[in-house]
PDB file of C-alpha atoms in Angstrom:
ATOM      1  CA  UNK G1133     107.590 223.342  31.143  1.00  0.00           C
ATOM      2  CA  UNK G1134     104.481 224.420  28.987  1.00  0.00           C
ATOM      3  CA  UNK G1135     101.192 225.011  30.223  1.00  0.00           C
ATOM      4  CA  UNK G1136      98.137 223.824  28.477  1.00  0.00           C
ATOM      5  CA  UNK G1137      95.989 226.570  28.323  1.00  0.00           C
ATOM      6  CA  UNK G1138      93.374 225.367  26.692  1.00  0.00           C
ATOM      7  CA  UNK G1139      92.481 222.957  29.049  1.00  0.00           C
ATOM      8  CA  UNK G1140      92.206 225.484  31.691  1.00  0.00           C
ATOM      9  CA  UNK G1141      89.892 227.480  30.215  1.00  0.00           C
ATOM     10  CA  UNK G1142      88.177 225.100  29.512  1.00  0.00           C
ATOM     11  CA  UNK G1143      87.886 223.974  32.889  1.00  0.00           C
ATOM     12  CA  UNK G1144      86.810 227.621  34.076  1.00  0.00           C
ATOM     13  CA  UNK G1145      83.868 227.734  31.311  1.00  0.00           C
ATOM     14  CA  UNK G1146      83.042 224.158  32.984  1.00  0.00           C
ATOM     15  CA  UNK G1147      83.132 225.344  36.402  1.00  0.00           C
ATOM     16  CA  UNK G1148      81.095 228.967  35.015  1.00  0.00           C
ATOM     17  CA  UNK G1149      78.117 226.604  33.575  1.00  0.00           C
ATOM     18  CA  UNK G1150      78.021 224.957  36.826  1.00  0.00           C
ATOM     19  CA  UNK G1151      77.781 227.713  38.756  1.00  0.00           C
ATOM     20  CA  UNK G1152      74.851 229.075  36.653  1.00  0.00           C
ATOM     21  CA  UNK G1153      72.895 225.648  36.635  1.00  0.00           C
ATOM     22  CA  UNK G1154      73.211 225.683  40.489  1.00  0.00           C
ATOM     23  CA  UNK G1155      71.605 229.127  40.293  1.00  0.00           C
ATOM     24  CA  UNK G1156      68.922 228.564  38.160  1.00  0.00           C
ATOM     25  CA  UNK G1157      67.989 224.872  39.650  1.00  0.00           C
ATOM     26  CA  UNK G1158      67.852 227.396  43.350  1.00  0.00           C
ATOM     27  CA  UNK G1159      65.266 230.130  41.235  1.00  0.00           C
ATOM     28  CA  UNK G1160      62.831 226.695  40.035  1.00  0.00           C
ATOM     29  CA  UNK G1161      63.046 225.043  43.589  1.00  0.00           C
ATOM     30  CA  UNK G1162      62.180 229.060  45.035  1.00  0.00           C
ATOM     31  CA  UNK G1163      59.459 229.608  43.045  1.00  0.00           C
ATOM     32  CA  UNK G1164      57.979 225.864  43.188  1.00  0.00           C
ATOM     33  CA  UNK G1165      58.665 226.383  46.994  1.00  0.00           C
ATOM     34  CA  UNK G1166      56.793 229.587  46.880  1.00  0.00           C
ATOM     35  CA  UNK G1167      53.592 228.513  44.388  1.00  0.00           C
ATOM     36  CA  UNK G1168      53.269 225.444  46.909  1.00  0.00           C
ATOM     37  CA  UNK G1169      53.002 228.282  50.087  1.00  0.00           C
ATOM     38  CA  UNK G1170      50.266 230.590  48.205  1.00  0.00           C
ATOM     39  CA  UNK G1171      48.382 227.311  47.131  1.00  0.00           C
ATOM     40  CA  UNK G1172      48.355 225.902  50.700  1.00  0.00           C
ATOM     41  CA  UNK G1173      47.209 229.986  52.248  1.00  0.00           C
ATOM     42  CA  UNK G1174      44.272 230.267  49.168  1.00  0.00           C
ATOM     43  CA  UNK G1175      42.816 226.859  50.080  1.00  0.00           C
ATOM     44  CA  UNK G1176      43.102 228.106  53.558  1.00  0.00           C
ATOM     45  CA  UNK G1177      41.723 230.815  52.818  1.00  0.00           C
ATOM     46  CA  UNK G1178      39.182 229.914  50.235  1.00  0.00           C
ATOM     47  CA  UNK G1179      38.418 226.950  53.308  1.00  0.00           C
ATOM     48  CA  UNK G1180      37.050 229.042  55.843  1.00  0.00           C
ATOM     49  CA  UNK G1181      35.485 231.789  53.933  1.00  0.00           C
ATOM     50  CA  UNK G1182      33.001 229.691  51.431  1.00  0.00           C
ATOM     51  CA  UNK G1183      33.709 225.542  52.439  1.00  0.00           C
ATOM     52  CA  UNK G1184      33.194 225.949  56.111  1.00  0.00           C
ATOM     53  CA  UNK G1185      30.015 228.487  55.915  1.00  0.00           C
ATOM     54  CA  UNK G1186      28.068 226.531  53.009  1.00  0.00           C
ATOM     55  CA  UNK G1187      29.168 223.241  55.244  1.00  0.00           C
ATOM     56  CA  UNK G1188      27.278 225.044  58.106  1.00  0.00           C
ATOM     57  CA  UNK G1189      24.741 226.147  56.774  1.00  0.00           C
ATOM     58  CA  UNK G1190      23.828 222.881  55.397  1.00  0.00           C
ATOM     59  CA  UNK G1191      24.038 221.152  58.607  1.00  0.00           C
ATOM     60  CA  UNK G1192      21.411 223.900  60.107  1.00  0.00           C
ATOM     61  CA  UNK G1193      19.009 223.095  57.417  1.00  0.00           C
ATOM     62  CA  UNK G1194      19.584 219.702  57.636  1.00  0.00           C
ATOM     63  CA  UNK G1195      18.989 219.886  61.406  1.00  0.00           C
ATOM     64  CA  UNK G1196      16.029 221.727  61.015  1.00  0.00           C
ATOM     65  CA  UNK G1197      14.455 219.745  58.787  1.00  0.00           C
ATOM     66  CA  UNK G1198      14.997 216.796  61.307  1.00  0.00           C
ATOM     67  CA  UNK G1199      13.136 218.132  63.850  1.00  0.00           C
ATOM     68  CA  UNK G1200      10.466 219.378  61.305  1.00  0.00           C
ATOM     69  CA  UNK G1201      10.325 216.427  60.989  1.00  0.00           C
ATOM     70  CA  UNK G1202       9.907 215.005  64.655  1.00  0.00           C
ATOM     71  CA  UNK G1203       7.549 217.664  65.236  1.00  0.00           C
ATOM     72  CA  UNK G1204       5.495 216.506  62.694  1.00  0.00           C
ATOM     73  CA  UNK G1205       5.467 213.156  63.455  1.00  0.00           C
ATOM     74  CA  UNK G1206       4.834 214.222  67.540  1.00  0.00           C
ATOM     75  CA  UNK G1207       2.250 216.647  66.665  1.00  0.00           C
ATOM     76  CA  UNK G1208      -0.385 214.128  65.596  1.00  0.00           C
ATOM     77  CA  UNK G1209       0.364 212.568  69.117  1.00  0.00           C
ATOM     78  CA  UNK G1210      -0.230 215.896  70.365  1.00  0.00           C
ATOM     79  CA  UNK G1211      -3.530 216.737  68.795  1.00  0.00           C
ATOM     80  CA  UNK G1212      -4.970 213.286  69.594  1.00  0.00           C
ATOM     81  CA  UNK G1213      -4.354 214.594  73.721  1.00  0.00           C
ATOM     82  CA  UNK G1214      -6.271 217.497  72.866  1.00  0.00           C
ATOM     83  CA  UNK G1215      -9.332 217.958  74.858  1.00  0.00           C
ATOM     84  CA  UNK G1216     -11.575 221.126  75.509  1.00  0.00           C
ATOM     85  CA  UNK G1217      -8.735 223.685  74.556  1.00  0.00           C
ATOM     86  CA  UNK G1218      -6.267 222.351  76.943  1.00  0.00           C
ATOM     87  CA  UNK G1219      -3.297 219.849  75.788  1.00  0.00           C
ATOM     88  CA  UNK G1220      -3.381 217.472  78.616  1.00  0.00           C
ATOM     89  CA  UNK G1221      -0.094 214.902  78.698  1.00  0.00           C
ATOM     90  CA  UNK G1222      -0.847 211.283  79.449  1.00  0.00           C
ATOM     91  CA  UNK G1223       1.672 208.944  80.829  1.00  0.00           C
ATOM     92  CA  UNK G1224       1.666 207.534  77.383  1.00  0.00           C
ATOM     93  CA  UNK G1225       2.245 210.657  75.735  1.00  0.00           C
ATOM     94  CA  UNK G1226       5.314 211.432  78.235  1.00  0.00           C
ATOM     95  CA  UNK G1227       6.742 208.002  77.223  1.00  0.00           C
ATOM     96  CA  UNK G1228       6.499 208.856  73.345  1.00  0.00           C
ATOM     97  CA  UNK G1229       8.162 212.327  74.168  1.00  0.00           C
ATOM     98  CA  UNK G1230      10.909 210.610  75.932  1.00  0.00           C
ATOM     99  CA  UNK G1231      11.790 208.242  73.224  1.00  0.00           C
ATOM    100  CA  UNK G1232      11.430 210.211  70.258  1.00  0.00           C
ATOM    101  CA  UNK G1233      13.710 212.737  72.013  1.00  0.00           C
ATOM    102  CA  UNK G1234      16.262 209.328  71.938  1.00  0.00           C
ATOM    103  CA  UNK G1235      15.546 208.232  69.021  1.00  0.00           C
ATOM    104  CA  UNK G1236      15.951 212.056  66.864  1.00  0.00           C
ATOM    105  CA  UNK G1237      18.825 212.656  69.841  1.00  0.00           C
ATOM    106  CA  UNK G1238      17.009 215.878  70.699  1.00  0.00           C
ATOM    107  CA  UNK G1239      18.493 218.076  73.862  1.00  0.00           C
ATOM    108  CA  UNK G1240      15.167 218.814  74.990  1.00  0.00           C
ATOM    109  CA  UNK G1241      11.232 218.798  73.712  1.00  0.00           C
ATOM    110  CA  UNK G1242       9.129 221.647  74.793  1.00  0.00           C
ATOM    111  CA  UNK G1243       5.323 222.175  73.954  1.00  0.00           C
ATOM    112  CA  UNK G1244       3.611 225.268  74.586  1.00  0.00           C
ATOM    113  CA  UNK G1245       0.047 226.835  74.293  1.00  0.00           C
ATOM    114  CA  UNK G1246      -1.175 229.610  72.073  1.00  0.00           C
ATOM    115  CA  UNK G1247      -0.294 232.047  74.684  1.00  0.00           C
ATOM    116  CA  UNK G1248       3.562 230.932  74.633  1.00  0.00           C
ATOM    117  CA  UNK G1249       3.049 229.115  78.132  1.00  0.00           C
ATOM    118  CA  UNK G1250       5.432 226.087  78.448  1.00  0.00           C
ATOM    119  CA  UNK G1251       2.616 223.675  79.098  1.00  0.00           C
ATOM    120  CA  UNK G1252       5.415 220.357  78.968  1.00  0.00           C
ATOM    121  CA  UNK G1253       8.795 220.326  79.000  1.00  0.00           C
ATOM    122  CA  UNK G1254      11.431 217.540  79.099  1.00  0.00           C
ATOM    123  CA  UNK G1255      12.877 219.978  81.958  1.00  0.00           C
ATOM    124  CA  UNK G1256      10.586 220.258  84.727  1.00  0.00           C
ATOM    125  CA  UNK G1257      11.860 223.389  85.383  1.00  0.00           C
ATOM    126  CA  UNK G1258      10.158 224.708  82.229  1.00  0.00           C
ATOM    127  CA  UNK G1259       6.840 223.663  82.551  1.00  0.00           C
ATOM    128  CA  UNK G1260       4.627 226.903  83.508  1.00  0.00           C
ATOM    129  CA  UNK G1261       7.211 229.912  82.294  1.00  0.00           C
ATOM    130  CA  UNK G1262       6.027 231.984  79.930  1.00  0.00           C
ATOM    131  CA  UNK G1263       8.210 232.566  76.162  1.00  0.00           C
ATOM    132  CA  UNK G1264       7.130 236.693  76.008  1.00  0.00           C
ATOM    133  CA  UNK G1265      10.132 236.383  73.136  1.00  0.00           C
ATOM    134  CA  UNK G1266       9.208 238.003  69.995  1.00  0.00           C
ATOM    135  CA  UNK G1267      10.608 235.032  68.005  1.00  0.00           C
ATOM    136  CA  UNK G1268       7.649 233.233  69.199  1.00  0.00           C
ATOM    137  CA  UNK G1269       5.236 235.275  68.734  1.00  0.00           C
ATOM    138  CA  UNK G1270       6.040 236.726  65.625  1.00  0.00           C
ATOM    139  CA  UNK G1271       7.245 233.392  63.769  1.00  0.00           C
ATOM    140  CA  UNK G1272       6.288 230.188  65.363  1.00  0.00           C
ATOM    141  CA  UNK G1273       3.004 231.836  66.893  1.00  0.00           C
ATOM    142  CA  UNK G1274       1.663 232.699  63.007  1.00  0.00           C
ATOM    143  CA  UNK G1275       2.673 229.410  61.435  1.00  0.00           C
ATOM    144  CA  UNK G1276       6.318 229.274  60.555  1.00  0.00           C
ATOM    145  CA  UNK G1277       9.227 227.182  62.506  1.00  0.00           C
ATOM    146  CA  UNK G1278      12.067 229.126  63.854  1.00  0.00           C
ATOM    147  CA  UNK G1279      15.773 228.166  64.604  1.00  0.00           C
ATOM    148  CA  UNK G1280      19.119 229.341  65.620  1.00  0.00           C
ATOM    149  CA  UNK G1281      22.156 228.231  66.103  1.00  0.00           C
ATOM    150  CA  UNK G1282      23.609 228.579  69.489  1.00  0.00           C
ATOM    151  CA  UNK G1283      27.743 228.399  70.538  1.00  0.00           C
ATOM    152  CA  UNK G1284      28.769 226.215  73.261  1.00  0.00           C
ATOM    153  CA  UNK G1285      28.660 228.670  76.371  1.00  0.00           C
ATOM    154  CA  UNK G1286      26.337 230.949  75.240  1.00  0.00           C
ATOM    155  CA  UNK G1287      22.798 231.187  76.342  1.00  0.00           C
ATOM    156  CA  UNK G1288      20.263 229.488  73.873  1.00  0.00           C
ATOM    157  CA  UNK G1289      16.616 231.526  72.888  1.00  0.00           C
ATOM    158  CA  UNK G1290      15.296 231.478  76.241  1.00  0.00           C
ATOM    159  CA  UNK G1291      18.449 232.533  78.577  1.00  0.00           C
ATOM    160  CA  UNK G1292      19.919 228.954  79.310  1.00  0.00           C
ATOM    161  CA  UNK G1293      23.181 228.251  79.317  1.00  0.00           C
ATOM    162  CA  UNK G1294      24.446 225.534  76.486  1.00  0.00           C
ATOM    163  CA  UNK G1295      27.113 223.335  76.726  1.00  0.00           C
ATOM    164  CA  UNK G1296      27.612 222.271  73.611  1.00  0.00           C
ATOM    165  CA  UNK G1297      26.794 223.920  70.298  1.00  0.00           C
ATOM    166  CA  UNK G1298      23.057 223.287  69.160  1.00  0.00           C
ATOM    167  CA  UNK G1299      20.750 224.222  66.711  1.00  0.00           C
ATOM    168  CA  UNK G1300      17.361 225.556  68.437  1.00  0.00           C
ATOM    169  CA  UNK G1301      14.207 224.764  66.426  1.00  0.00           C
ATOM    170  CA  UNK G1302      10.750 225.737  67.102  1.00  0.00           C
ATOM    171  CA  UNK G1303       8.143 223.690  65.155  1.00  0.00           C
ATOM    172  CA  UNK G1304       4.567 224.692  65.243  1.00  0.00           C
ATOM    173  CA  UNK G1305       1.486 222.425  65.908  1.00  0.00           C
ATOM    174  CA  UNK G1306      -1.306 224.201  65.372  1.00  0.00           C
ATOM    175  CA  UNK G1307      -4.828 222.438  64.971  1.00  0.00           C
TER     176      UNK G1307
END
């Protein structure tokens, strides 16, 4: 009996080529695998340390500018209640206050005198205390609005505890 070598060697040099495609096909899938993995970790990355802070800042200024804008537009409600250097508040005026705090969805509208005295308040609680914080006196007290954001759980500006994040504004209205 005679054995074709031929054909077995050429059957090993076959089985050889396989072998190496099988290698090289593992190397592409490894390193497409592995590009994929450092693409999804940089956007990750790239995510939280430029998208996430310009997205936040923009909703501050955004927010701000909202109630720069209600402030505004209460302030010449405001002024018109002024009388012989006191604000007084007129059941009219409280109504206004209550639904342009619905209609701008703000948390809570506080107005107070030169001296930083809470003179109304959408919190009872308010009305009377005195803000001795230097934000107030050395911002919003010369001209210039004011705001910070505050983390849910944390205490906002003037020591209250928040229960949801919010963006504290202080608008002046100065006649």
């Amino acid at each position: 009996s005679a054995v074709n070598f031929k054909n077995m060697l050429s059957m090993d040099a076959h089985n050889s080529n396989t072998t190496k495609s099988v290698k090289y096909s593992s190397v592409i899938v490894s390193i497409v695998i592995s590009l994929i993995v450092l693409a999804a970790i940089g956007m990750s990355i790239f995510h939280s340390r430029y998208i996430y802070p310009k997205f936040i800042d923009q909703l501050v200024e955004n927010t701000e500018s909202e109630a720069i804008r209600a402030g505004t537009h209460m302030m010449r409600e405001v002024i018109n209640e002024y009388s012989q250097s006191r604000l007084s508040f007129s059941d009219d005026l409280v109504a206004y206050f209550k639904a342009i705090g619905e209609d701008f969805r703000l948390w809570k509208i506080k107005v107070f005198d030169a001296s930083g005295e809470t003179v109304y308040s959408t919190s009872k609680d308010d009305i009377g205390k005195l803000n001795e914080n230097s934000y107030f006196h050395d911002v919003v007290a010369k001209g210039r609005p004011y705001t910070k954001v505050v983390q849910k759980d944390t205490r906002s500006l003037e020591g209250q505890l928040v229960n949801s994040d919010v963006v504290e504004t202080y608008v002046p209205m100065m006649k």
